[in-house]
Amino acid sequence: MNELPRSIREAGELLRKRQMSALELTELALARAHDDRYNAWLRWSDEHALSQARAADARLRSGGAPLLCGIPWACKDIIGTKGIPTTAGSRILEGYVPPYSATVVERLDARGAVMVGKTNLDEFAMGSSNENSAFGPVKNPWREDRVPGGSSGGSAVAVAAGEVLFALGTDTGGSIRQPAALCGVVGMKPTYGRVSRWGVVAFASSLDQVGPFANTVEDVAIVCEALFGKDPNDATMVDLPADDLRRDLDKGVRGLKLGVPREYFAVAGMEPGVEGAVREALQVLEREGAKLEEVSLSLTDHGLAVYYIIQPAEASANLARYDGVRYGPRVEGRDLVETYRRTRGQGFGPEVKRRMILGTYALSAGYYDAYYVKAQKVRTLIKLEYDRVFEKVDALVTPTSPTVAFKIGAKVDDPLAMYLNDVFTLPVNISGLPGISVPCGFSEGLPVGLQVVTNSYQERKLFRVAAAYERATPHHLARPAKVAA
Ligand code: GLN
């Protein structure tokens, strides 16, 4: 066998029937990952993975092992891993080795999952194409002249190219859902406060959430069950049970009301092929028994403006700590200020600098009320609008991104065009809601994603709708040609 099983469930059955050992599965994943024709990986953790695999085999032999035991996975390199360098895609963290693992990593460790390595990303997760990585762009396995989306592009590709069975990403404005859509896999951002951010390099703290990429909705739910749940180290977390996330997977959508927000189809730059695939997906859901209802989210347009005030403001505060004293390389100057200047000048890439400047400006005396406070007020209005819509419908169904994977280089000189790629995903972060992207067909031979959004803490319903769609179509089974060959 030289391909991974199709899903965590399938792999779990092979492992339990002793048709394959966790060590064999891990060696296969490592071999495929090392091949790395897409530059998806920043580092492999061979020794660590092999020892985790041996421990998983022992656990599987003794019976009662968790579903994730022995399953190889990939970790976005913005999530801290004890003893394994963590760069956040930036030169400024080169050589940094975290003294502890993020809670999410500890939880997967505890269930016996096997971490194969750390994946490439936009620097500090700032980007929609992975071209902002200090370690070179990631290529899309469906067409190598295309971006994989971002910022969690490496994690999306590791799953799409069949190198691991799931991956973790972070989603601040779309960084899991958008690359999932562009790479033809399932990607999910949980409700804010569901997953611990402890040990994850902070980007914009009121928006960041960790979530999974996988091949199926069920697999994503399995990983969420491991990730969810209160962590005393993250005070923003809610205490809700997570062990029943798969309960409604088979219930179907009959009797559910699905909202179709008008504004999510009428944006500049929306590709007709994307709109066509998504409209077809809506018909599928209708045939499955859902009731579709057009709704209005009139503030959608303002999401981008709000996000590009709040996010850089929070980032500029979070990234102040990279001063050459506490982490990473230092470029000495005449005095301390000059040392800061040189270290940060050389350590950060252009997109990070752009956001530091934007954020510092928005927070500065005289502008704080005009920009930051105003943006927070509009943020509340956006959330209230979602609240009103969710009084009428069970879930929203929308495109994940207005375009398919674009050419590497096509938008690097036009930050605004790049930012527009996230118009459908970032209002969801602004409002703290859960969202998932599932493959819903192709346009120009490239994958299109359908986004499902529910009200906060309704992940079970989110998975129910997404799984009903997945069952009714074969799109999630499609694989890029070279990978399938
Ligand atoms: N593309 C968005 C940005 O550049 C979102 C990134 C993210 O979700 N991490 O900020």
GROMACS .gro file of C-alpha atoms and ligand atoms in nm:
model
  495
    1MET     CA    1   0.000   0.000   0.000
    2ASN     CA    2   0.140   0.343  -0.084
    3GLU     CA    3  -0.164   0.556  -0.016
    4LEU     CA    4  -0.313   0.650   0.317
    5PRO     CA    5  -0.661   0.522   0.402
    6ARG     CA    6  -0.936   0.764   0.299
    7SER     CA    7  -1.041   0.872   0.646
    8ILE     CA    8  -0.968   0.850   1.016
    9ARG     CA    9  -1.255   0.605   1.048
   10GLU     CA   10  -1.113   0.378   0.776
   11ALA     CA   11  -0.762   0.396   0.923
   12GLY     CA   12  -0.900   0.321   1.268
   13GLU     CA   13  -1.065   0.005   1.138
   14LEU     CA   14  -0.742  -0.112   0.972
   15LEU     CA   15  -0.550  -0.048   1.292
   16ARG     CA   16  -0.802  -0.231   1.507
   17LYS     CA   17  -0.820  -0.530   1.275
   18ARG     CA   18  -0.438  -0.542   1.281
   19GLN     CA   19  -0.428  -0.508   0.903
   20MET     CA   20  -0.184  -0.228   0.954
   21SER     CA   21   0.018  -0.106   1.251
   22ALA     CA   22   0.041   0.254   1.363
   23LEU     CA   23   0.413   0.231   1.287
   24GLU     CA   24   0.346   0.126   0.927
   25LEU     CA   25   0.085   0.398   0.887
   26THR     CA   26   0.326   0.657   1.028
   27GLU     CA   27   0.614   0.544   0.807
   28LEU     CA   28   0.388   0.576   0.506
   29ALA     CA   29   0.273   0.925   0.610
   30LEU     CA   30   0.633   1.032   0.675
   31ALA     CA   31   0.748   0.903   0.336
   32ARG     CA   32   0.469   1.088   0.160
   33ALA     CA   33   0.527   1.406   0.363
   34HIS     CA   34   0.903   1.405   0.298
   35ASP     CA   35   0.833   1.394  -0.074
   36ASP     CA   36   0.690   1.746  -0.025
   37ARG     CA   37   0.663   1.864  -0.383
   38TYR     CA   38   0.431   2.146  -0.271
   39ASN     CA   39   0.653   2.301   0.001
   40ALA     CA   40   0.379   2.229   0.254
   41TRP     CA   41   0.619   2.138   0.534
   42LEU     CA   42   0.863   2.342   0.739
   43ARG     CA   43   0.983   2.050   0.948
   44TRP     CA   44   0.923   1.680   0.997
   45SER     CA   45   0.936   1.526   1.341
   46ASP     CA   46   1.043   1.174   1.242
   47GLU     CA   47   1.188   1.051   1.571
   48HIS     CA   48   0.903   1.196   1.773
   49ALA     CA   49   0.644   1.051   1.531
   50LEU     CA   50   0.798   0.704   1.528
   51SER     CA   51   0.808   0.690   1.906
   52GLN     CA   52   0.447   0.812   1.926
   53ALA     CA   53   0.353   0.541   1.672
   54ARG     CA   54   0.518   0.267   1.879
   55ALA     CA   55   0.333   0.385   2.187
   56ALA     CA   56   0.009   0.392   1.987
   57ASP     CA   57   0.062   0.031   1.877
   58ALA     CA   58   0.105  -0.078   2.237
   59ARG     CA   59  -0.213   0.104   2.328
   60LEU     CA   60  -0.407  -0.043   2.036
   61ARG     CA   61  -0.294  -0.392   2.136
   62SER     CA   62  -0.422  -0.348   2.489
   63GLY     CA   63  -0.770  -0.247   2.361
   64GLY     CA   64  -0.995   0.049   2.426
   65ALA     CA   65  -0.768   0.297   2.246
   66PRO     CA   66  -0.926   0.632   2.145
   67LEU     CA   67  -1.033   0.684   1.782
   68LEU     CA   68  -0.734   0.908   1.712
   69CYS     CA   69  -0.479   0.659   1.844
   70GLY     CA   70  -0.211   0.595   1.580
   71ILE     CA   71  -0.354   0.851   1.334
   72PRO     CA   72  -0.088   1.069   1.163
   73TRP     CA   73  -0.153   1.443   1.161
   74ALA     CA   74   0.013   1.773   1.064
   75CYS     CA   75   0.046   2.081   1.282
   76LYS     CA   76   0.044   2.438   1.151
   77ASP     CA   77   0.372   2.590   1.260
   78ILE     CA   78   0.204   2.863   1.461
   79ILE     CA   79   0.099   2.609   1.725
   80GLY     CA   80   0.366   2.556   1.990
   81THR     CA   81   0.522   2.211   2.019
   82LYS     CA   82   0.747   2.126   2.313
   83GLY     CA   83   1.103   2.059   2.202
   84ILE     CA   84   1.016   2.109   1.834
   85PRO     CA   85   1.094   2.448   1.675
   86THR     CA   86   0.793   2.670   1.606
   87THR     CA   87   0.845   2.960   1.364
   88ALA     CA   88   0.499   3.105   1.285
   89GLY     CA   89   0.638   3.128   0.931
   90SER     CA   90   0.865   3.413   1.038
   91ARG     CA   91   1.239   3.474   1.048
   92ILE     CA   92   1.189   3.653   1.376
   93LEU     CA   93   1.116   3.323   1.552
   94GLU     CA   94   1.389   3.121   1.381
   95GLY     CA   95   1.551   2.888   1.628
   96TYR     CA   96   1.276   2.927   1.888
   97VAL     CA   97   1.199   2.598   2.063
   98PRO     CA   98   0.889   2.615   2.286
   99PRO     CA   99   0.936   2.483   2.639
  100TYR     CA  100   0.577   2.353   2.641
  101SER     CA  101   0.314   2.232   2.396
  102ALA     CA  102  -0.012   2.407   2.316
  103THR     CA  103  -0.314   2.254   2.491
  104VAL     CA  104  -0.449   2.135   2.155
  105VAL     CA  105  -0.127   1.940   2.092
  106GLU     CA  106  -0.135   1.792   2.442
  107ARG     CA  107  -0.491   1.678   2.386
  108LEU     CA  108  -0.401   1.500   2.062
  109ASP     CA  109  -0.091   1.353   2.229
  110ALA     CA  110  -0.308   1.220   2.509
  111ARG     CA  111  -0.527   1.040   2.256
  112GLY     CA  112  -0.229   0.876   2.088
  113ALA     CA  113  -0.239   1.075   1.762
  114VAL     CA  114   0.097   1.088   1.580
  115MET     CA  115   0.236   1.429   1.482
  116VAL     CA  116   0.429   1.399   1.156
  117GLY     CA  117   0.561   1.756   1.147
  118LYS     CA  118   0.497   2.130   1.121
  119THR     CA  119   0.337   2.291   0.819
  120ASN     CA  120   0.409   2.606   0.622
  121LEU     CA  121   0.191   2.917   0.663
  122ASP     CA  122   0.174   3.288   0.596
  123GLU     CA  123   0.394   3.476   0.840
  124PHE     CA  124   0.205   3.502   1.171
  125ALA     CA  125  -0.100   3.373   0.981
  126MET     CA  126  -0.133   3.701   0.793
  127GLY     CA  127  -0.244   3.616   0.444
  128SER     CA  128  -0.483   3.433   0.215
  129SER     CA  129  -0.239   3.264  -0.021
  130ASN     CA  130   0.061   3.139   0.177
  131GLU     CA  131   0.283   3.371  -0.025
  132ASN     CA  132   0.371   3.568   0.291
  133SER     CA  133   0.566   3.280   0.443
  134ALA     CA  134   0.930   3.359   0.511
  135PHE     CA  135   1.000   3.007   0.388
  136GLY     CA  136   0.856   3.027   0.040
  137PRO     CA  137   0.506   2.980  -0.104
  138VAL     CA  138   0.307   2.655  -0.090
  139LYS     CA  139   0.171   2.513  -0.415
  140ASN     CA  140  -0.179   2.382  -0.471
  141PRO     CA  141  -0.177   2.006  -0.552
  142TRP     CA  142  -0.467   2.055  -0.796
  143ARG     CA  143  -0.253   2.285  -1.010
  144GLU     CA  144   0.096   2.375  -0.912
  145ASP     CA  145   0.088   2.729  -1.053
  146ARG     CA  146  -0.192   2.808  -0.806
  147VAL     CA  147  -0.190   2.914  -0.440
  148PRO     CA  148  -0.339   2.674  -0.182
  149GLY     CA  149  -0.506   2.963   0.002
  150GLY     CA  150  -0.394   3.078   0.342
  151SER     CA  151  -0.286   3.124   0.596
  152SER     CA  152  -0.301   2.752   0.686
  153GLY     CA  153  -0.203   2.648   0.331
  154GLY     CA  154   0.052   2.386   0.435
  155SER     CA  155  -0.199   2.207   0.657
  156ALA     CA  156  -0.466   2.210   0.383
  157VAL     CA  157  -0.219   2.070   0.129
  158ALA     CA  158  -0.089   1.801   0.366
  159VAL     CA  159  -0.445   1.664   0.384
  160ALA     CA  160  -0.535   1.725   0.016
  161ALA     CA  161  -0.217   1.552  -0.103
  162GLY     CA  162  -0.283   1.248   0.116
  163GLU     CA  163   0.018   1.297   0.343
  164VAL     CA  164  -0.171   1.289   0.673
  165LEU     CA  165  -0.528   1.209   0.778
  166PHE     CA  166  -0.593   1.540   0.947
  167ALA     CA  167  -0.420   1.868   1.023
  168LEU     CA  168  -0.463   2.160   1.257
  169GLY     CA  169  -0.484   2.518   1.139
  170THR     CA  170  -0.582   2.848   1.291
  171ASP     CA  171  -0.859   3.070   1.159
  172THR     CA  172  -0.862   3.442   1.238
  173GLY     CA  173  -1.050   3.559   0.930
  174GLY     CA  174  -1.083   3.247   0.720
  175SER     CA  175  -0.746   3.078   0.737
  176ILE     CA  176  -0.888   2.728   0.776
  177ARG     CA  177  -1.205   2.751   0.566
  178GLN     CA  178  -1.058   2.936   0.267
  179PRO     CA  179  -0.757   2.704   0.211
  180ALA     CA  180  -0.988   2.404   0.269
  181ALA     CA  181  -1.211   2.537  -0.010
  182LEU     CA  182  -0.920   2.606  -0.246
  183CYS     CA  183  -0.766   2.262  -0.185
  184GLY     CA  184  -1.088   2.056  -0.192
  185VAL     CA  185  -1.089   1.931   0.169
  186VAL     CA  186  -1.311   1.988   0.474
  187GLY     CA  187  -1.199   2.266   0.710
  188MET     CA  188  -1.370   2.398   1.020
  189LYS     CA  189  -1.348   2.696   1.254
  190PRO     CA  190  -1.514   2.631   1.591
  191THR     CA  191  -1.709   2.886   1.795
  192TYR     CA  192  -1.478   3.134   1.968
  193GLY     CA  193  -1.413   2.997   2.314
  194ARG     CA  194  -1.453   2.629   2.223
  195VAL     CA  195  -1.085   2.554   2.169
  196SER     CA  196  -0.795   2.659   2.386
  197ARG     CA  197  -0.551   2.913   2.244
  198TRP     CA  198  -0.292   2.837   2.513
  199GLY     CA  199   0.045   2.782   2.348
  200VAL     CA  200  -0.070   2.909   2.008
  201VAL     CA  201   0.126   3.211   1.881
  202ALA     CA  202  -0.122   3.497   1.913
  203PHE     CA  203  -0.222   3.692   1.602
  204ALA     CA  204  -0.552   3.872   1.677
  205SER     CA  205  -0.667   3.731   2.009
  206SER     CA  206  -1.038   3.812   1.989
  207LEU     CA  207  -1.064   3.637   1.650
  208ASP     CA  208  -0.816   3.344   1.657
  209GLN     CA  209  -0.946   2.987   1.685
  210VAL     CA  210  -0.774   2.653   1.620
  211GLY     CA  211  -0.959   2.398   1.409
  212PRO     CA  212  -0.915   2.089   1.192
  213PHE     CA  213  -0.875   1.997   0.826
  214ALA     CA  214  -0.974   1.645   0.720
  215ASN     CA  215  -1.123   1.442   0.436
  216THR     CA  216  -1.473   1.408   0.576
  217VAL     CA  217  -1.713   1.594   0.803
  218GLU     CA  218  -1.714   1.300   1.043
  219ASP     CA  219  -1.334   1.312   1.071
  220VAL     CA  220  -1.348   1.684   1.148
  221ALA     CA  221  -1.605   1.613   1.420
  222ILE     CA  222  -1.384   1.338   1.566
  223VAL     CA  223  -1.091   1.581   1.592
  224CYS     CA  224  -1.314   1.852   1.744
  225GLU     CA  225  -1.424   1.610   2.013
  226ALA     CA  226  -1.058   1.581   2.113
  227LEU     CA  227  -0.993   1.956   2.096
  228PHE     CA  228  -1.304   2.101   2.260
  229GLY     CA  229  -1.342   2.152   2.631
  230LYS     CA  230  -1.240   2.392   2.902
  231ASP     CA  231  -0.876   2.469   2.965
  232PRO     CA  232  -0.789   2.660   3.283
  233ASN     CA  233  -0.506   2.828   3.089
  234ASP     CA  234  -0.744   3.009   2.851
  235ALA     CA  235  -0.990   3.231   3.034
  236THR     CA  236  -1.204   3.294   2.725
  237MET     CA  237  -1.324   2.934   2.711
  238VAL     CA  238  -1.676   2.818   2.775
  239ASP     CA  239  -1.749   2.507   2.971
  240LEU     CA  240  -1.963   2.292   2.746
  241PRO     CA  241  -1.954   1.916   2.688
  242ALA     CA  242  -1.792   1.806   2.361
  243ASP     CA  243  -1.845   1.435   2.358
  244ASP     CA  244  -2.162   1.431   2.150
  245LEU     CA  245  -2.055   1.625   1.842
  246ARG     CA  246  -2.127   1.333   1.608
  247ARG     CA  247  -2.468   1.254   1.746
  248ASP     CA  248  -2.668   1.421   1.466
  249LEU     CA  249  -2.439   1.343   1.171
  250ASP     CA  250  -2.691   1.105   1.015
  251LYS     CA  251  -3.005   1.305   1.085
  252GLY     CA  252  -3.022   1.478   0.747
  253VAL     CA  253  -3.157   1.825   0.675
  254ARG     CA  254  -3.527   1.747   0.641
  255GLY     CA  255  -3.716   2.006   0.843
  256LEU     CA  256  -3.421   2.244   0.878
  257LYS     CA  257  -3.438   2.602   0.756
  258LEU     CA  258  -3.127   2.717   0.576
  259GLY     CA  259  -3.065   3.087   0.519
  260VAL     CA  260  -2.910   3.205   0.194
  261PRO     CA  261  -2.770   3.555   0.254
  262ARG     CA  262  -2.828   3.769  -0.052
  263GLU     CA  263  -2.512   3.975   0.007
  264TYR     CA  264  -2.293   3.664  -0.010
  265PHE     CA  265  -2.363   3.625  -0.379
  266ALA     CA  266  -2.354   3.982  -0.497
  267VAL     CA  267  -1.995   4.085  -0.438
  268ALA     CA  268  -1.748   4.226  -0.686
  269GLY     CA  269  -1.504   3.963  -0.803
  270MET     CA  270  -1.739   3.667  -0.749
  271GLU     CA  271  -1.653   3.408  -1.014
  272PRO     CA  272  -1.956   3.274  -1.204
  273GLY     CA  273  -1.819   2.919  -1.181
  274VAL     CA  274  -1.803   2.946  -0.802
  275GLU     CA  275  -2.154   3.091  -0.781
  276GLY     CA  276  -2.280   2.812  -1.010
  277ALA     CA  277  -2.129   2.534  -0.798
  278VAL     CA  278  -2.266   2.684  -0.478
  279ARG     CA  279  -2.615   2.738  -0.621
  280GLU     CA  280  -2.614   2.375  -0.729
  281ALA     CA  281  -2.517   2.274  -0.377
  282LEU     CA  282  -2.814   2.470  -0.244
  283GLN     CA  283  -3.043   2.272  -0.475
  284VAL     CA  284  -2.895   1.949  -0.343
  285LEU     CA  285  -2.975   2.057   0.012
  286GLU     CA  286  -3.327   2.146  -0.095
  287ARG     CA  287  -3.372   1.805  -0.256
  288GLU     CA  288  -3.255   1.651   0.072
  289GLY     CA  289  -3.549   1.820   0.242
  290ALA     CA  290  -3.411   2.150   0.372
  291LYS     CA  291  -3.616   2.463   0.335
  292LEU     CA  292  -3.414   2.745   0.179
  293GLU     CA  293  -3.491   3.101   0.273
  294GLU     CA  294  -3.330   3.412   0.135
  295VAL     CA  295  -3.205   3.634   0.418
  296SER     CA  296  -3.020   3.962   0.433
  297LEU     CA  297  -2.695   4.033   0.615
  298SER     CA  298  -2.675   4.394   0.513
  299LEU     CA  299  -2.353   4.469   0.702
  300THR     CA  300  -2.149   4.206   0.519
  301ASP     CA  301  -1.973   4.479   0.324
  302HIS     CA  302  -1.848   4.640   0.644
  303GLY     CA  303  -1.694   4.316   0.770
  304LEU     CA  304  -1.376   4.375   0.579
  305ALA     CA  305  -1.332   4.729   0.712
  306VAL     CA  306  -1.401   4.623   1.071
  307TYR     CA  307  -1.163   4.329   1.042
  308TYR     CA  308  -0.882   4.541   0.900
  309ILE     CA  309  -0.902   4.775   1.200
  310ILE     CA  310  -0.948   4.528   1.485
  311GLN     CA  311  -0.716   4.257   1.357
  312PRO     CA  312  -0.409   4.479   1.292
  313ALA     CA  313  -0.473   4.661   1.622
  314GLU     CA  314  -0.465   4.336   1.818
  315ALA     CA  315  -0.173   4.205   1.611
  316SER     CA  316   0.034   4.517   1.670
  317ALA     CA  317  -0.004   4.466   2.044
  318ASN     CA  318   0.061   4.090   2.030
  319LEU     CA  319   0.368   4.119   1.810
  320ALA     CA  320   0.532   4.386   2.026
  321ARG     CA  321   0.697   4.102   2.220
  322TYR     CA  322   0.926   4.012   1.931
  323ASP     CA  323   1.205   4.248   2.019
  324GLY     CA  324   1.519   4.037   1.987
  325VAL     CA  325   1.543   4.011   2.363
  326ARG     CA  326   1.298   3.737   2.449
  327TYR     CA  327   1.272   3.527   2.134
  328GLY     CA  328   1.464   3.441   1.821
  329PRO     CA  329   1.755   3.614   1.651
  330ARG     CA  330   1.882   3.957   1.757
  331VAL     CA  331   2.042   4.221   1.537
  332GLU     CA  332   2.251   4.439   1.770
  333GLY     CA  333   2.235   4.817   1.740
  334ARG     CA  334   2.404   5.112   1.913
  335ASP     CA  335   2.144   5.114   2.188
  336LEU     CA  336   1.831   4.924   2.288
  337VAL     CA  337   1.592   5.114   2.062
  338GLU     CA  338   1.823   5.065   1.765
  339THR     CA  339   1.846   4.694   1.851
  340TYR     CA  340   1.466   4.669   1.850
  341ARG     CA  341   1.451   4.855   1.522
  342ARG     CA  342   1.706   4.643   1.345
  343THR     CA  343   1.577   4.314   1.482
  344ARG     CA  344   1.219   4.391   1.387
  345GLY     CA  345   1.322   4.553   1.059
  346GLN     CA  346   1.501   4.240   0.947
  347GLY     CA  347   1.289   3.981   1.124
  348PHE     CA  348   0.942   4.073   0.994
  349GLY     CA  349   0.827   4.050   0.633
  350PRO     CA  350   0.642   4.330   0.446
  351GLU     CA  351   0.285   4.216   0.521
  352VAL     CA  352   0.353   4.194   0.895
  353LYS     CA  353   0.507   4.541   0.889
  354ARG     CA  354   0.210   4.679   0.697
  355ARG     CA  355  -0.023   4.548   0.966
  356MET     CA  356   0.192   4.673   1.255
  357ILE     CA  357   0.179   5.020   1.105
  358LEU     CA  358  -0.198   5.003   1.042
  359GLY     CA  359  -0.267   4.869   1.391
  360THR     CA  360  -0.043   5.116   1.571
  361TYR     CA  361  -0.208   5.399   1.380
  362ALA     CA  362  -0.561   5.278   1.461
  363LEU     CA  363  -0.473   5.259   1.831
  364SER     CA  364  -0.286   5.587   1.859
  365ALA     CA  365  -0.415   5.886   2.057
  366GLY     CA  366  -0.651   6.092   1.846
  367TYR     CA  367  -0.741   5.803   1.615
  368TYR     CA  368  -0.842   5.542   1.870
  369ASP     CA  369  -1.202   5.664   1.897
  370ALA     CA  370  -1.238   5.734   1.528
  371TYR     CA  371  -1.117   5.391   1.415
  372TYR     CA  372  -1.080   5.130   1.685
  373VAL     CA  373  -1.383   5.219   1.897
  374LYS     CA  374  -1.597   5.273   1.586
  375ALA     CA  375  -1.492   4.933   1.451
  376GLN     CA  376  -1.585   4.768   1.780
  377LYS     CA  377  -1.930   4.926   1.762
  378VAL     CA  378  -1.986   4.803   1.407
  379ARG     CA  379  -1.858   4.463   1.520
  380THR     CA  380  -2.145   4.452   1.768
  381LEU     CA  381  -2.395   4.548   1.497
  382ILE     CA  382  -2.268   4.269   1.273
  383LYS     CA  383  -2.309   4.018   1.554
  384LEU     CA  384  -2.662   4.146   1.630
  385GLU     CA  385  -2.756   4.104   1.266
  386TYR     CA  386  -2.648   3.739   1.277
  387ASP     CA  387  -2.846   3.695   1.600
  388ARG     CA  388  -3.159   3.821   1.428
  389VAL     CA  389  -3.110   3.593   1.128
  390PHE     CA  390  -3.056   3.291   1.352
  391GLU     CA  391  -3.395   3.352   1.510
  392LYS     CA  392  -3.539   3.254   1.171
  393VAL     CA  393  -3.302   2.992   1.031
  394ASP     CA  394  -3.102   2.694   1.161
  395ALA     CA  395  -2.791   2.759   0.955
  396LEU     CA  396  -2.655   2.977   0.677
  397VAL     CA  397  -2.520   2.834   0.353
  398THR     CA  398  -2.283   3.047   0.146
  399PRO     CA  399  -1.977   3.029  -0.076
  400THR     CA  400  -1.655   3.000   0.128
  401SER     CA  401  -1.453   3.218  -0.107
  402PRO     CA  402  -1.554   3.424  -0.411
  403THR     CA  403  -1.284   3.264  -0.626
  404VAL     CA  404  -1.109   2.936  -0.688
  405ALA     CA  405  -0.734   2.905  -0.627
  406PHE     CA  406  -0.565   3.195  -0.806
  407LYS     CA  407  -0.222   3.203  -0.970
  408ILE     CA  408   0.085   3.235  -0.749
  409GLY     CA  409   0.191   3.600  -0.778
  410ALA     CA  410  -0.144   3.725  -0.912
  411LYS     CA  411  -0.240   3.930  -0.604
  412VAL     CA  412   0.085   3.989  -0.417
  413ASP     CA  413   0.110   4.349  -0.529
  414ASP     CA  414  -0.252   4.428  -0.452
  415PRO     CA  415  -0.322   4.378  -0.081
  416LEU     CA  416  -0.684   4.493  -0.119
  417ALA     CA  417  -0.762   4.230  -0.384
  418MET     CA  418  -0.600   3.974  -0.153
  419TYR     CA  419  -0.808   4.090   0.146
  420LEU     CA  420  -1.128   4.060  -0.061
  421ASN     CA  421  -1.079   3.685  -0.078
  422ASP     CA  422  -1.201   3.662   0.282
  423VAL     CA  423  -1.525   3.864   0.256
  424PHE     CA  424  -1.738   3.556   0.329
  425THR     CA  425  -1.529   3.412   0.608
  426LEU     CA  426  -1.423   3.704   0.824
  427PRO     CA  427  -1.769   3.820   0.941
  428VAL     CA  428  -1.793   3.475   1.101
  429ASN     CA  429  -1.480   3.542   1.309
  430ILE     CA  430  -1.596   3.894   1.388
  431SER     CA  431  -1.910   3.738   1.537
  432GLY     CA  432  -1.735   3.441   1.702
  433LEU     CA  433  -1.951   3.188   1.514
  434PRO     CA  434  -1.860   2.837   1.398
  435GLY     CA  435  -1.817   2.774   1.025
  436ILE     CA  436  -1.719   2.482   0.805
  437SER     CA  437  -1.618   2.455   0.440
  438VAL     CA  438  -1.701   2.137   0.247
  439PRO     CA  439  -1.603   2.058  -0.113
  440CYS     CA  440  -1.895   2.134  -0.348
  441GLY     CA  441  -1.760   2.071  -0.696
  442PHE     CA  442  -1.530   2.245  -0.940
  443SER     CA  443  -1.489   2.557  -1.146
  444GLU     CA  444  -1.218   2.566  -1.413
  445GLY     CA  445  -1.104   2.228  -1.281
  446LEU     CA  446  -1.035   2.370  -0.936
  447PRO     CA  447  -1.222   2.295  -0.612
  448VAL     CA  448  -1.503   2.515  -0.479
  449GLY     CA  449  -1.610   2.526  -0.113
  450LEU     CA  450  -1.957   2.552   0.041
  451GLN     CA  451  -1.959   2.729   0.377
  452VAL     CA  452  -2.208   2.638   0.648
  453VAL     CA  453  -2.242   2.868   0.950
  454THR     CA  454  -2.456   2.824   1.261
  455ASN     CA  455  -2.511   3.020   1.577
  456SER     CA  456  -2.252   2.991   1.855
  457TYR     CA  457  -2.200   2.650   2.017
  458GLN     CA  458  -2.419   2.475   1.760
  459GLU     CA  459  -2.139   2.269   1.611
  460ARG     CA  460  -2.357   1.960   1.623
  461LYS     CA  461  -2.606   2.123   1.387
  462LEU     CA  462  -2.322   2.253   1.171
  463PHE     CA  463  -2.191   1.900   1.126
  464ARG     CA  464  -2.541   1.771   1.063
  465VAL     CA  465  -2.596   2.005   0.766
  466ALA     CA  466  -2.244   1.957   0.627
  467ALA     CA  467  -2.265   1.577   0.656
  468ALA     CA  468  -2.605   1.568   0.485
  469TYR     CA  469  -2.459   1.758   0.191
  470GLU     CA  470  -2.149   1.538   0.185
  471ARG     CA  471  -2.357   1.219   0.176
  472ALA     CA  472  -2.560   1.348  -0.117
  473THR     CA  473  -2.262   1.430  -0.342
  474PRO     CA  474  -1.931   1.269  -0.442
  475HIS     CA  475  -1.726   1.591  -0.434
  476HIS     CA  476  -1.533   1.513  -0.115
  477LEU     CA  477  -1.400   1.196  -0.280
  478ALA     CA  478  -1.224   1.379  -0.565
  479ARG     CA  479  -0.846   1.388  -0.540
  480PRO     CA  480  -0.587   1.585  -0.738
  481ALA     CA  481  -0.469   1.380  -1.037
  482LYS     CA  482  -0.102   1.345  -0.945
  483VAL     CA  483  -0.192   1.239  -0.597
  484ALA     CA  484  -0.438   0.979  -0.717
  485ALA     CA  485  -0.192   0.840  -0.975
  486GLN     N1  486  -0.656   3.621   0.527
  486GLN     C1  487  -0.689   3.686   0.650
  486GLN     C2  488  -0.576   3.775   0.694
  486GLN     O1  489  -0.487   3.790   0.621
  486GLN     C3  490  -0.720   3.582   0.755
  486GLN     C4  491  -0.600   3.519   0.811
  486GLN     C5  492  -0.630   3.421   0.915
  486GLN     O2  493  -0.743   3.375   0.930
  486GLN     N2  494  -0.528   3.388   0.992
  486GLN     O3  495  -0.576   3.829   0.801
   0.00000   0.00000   0.00000
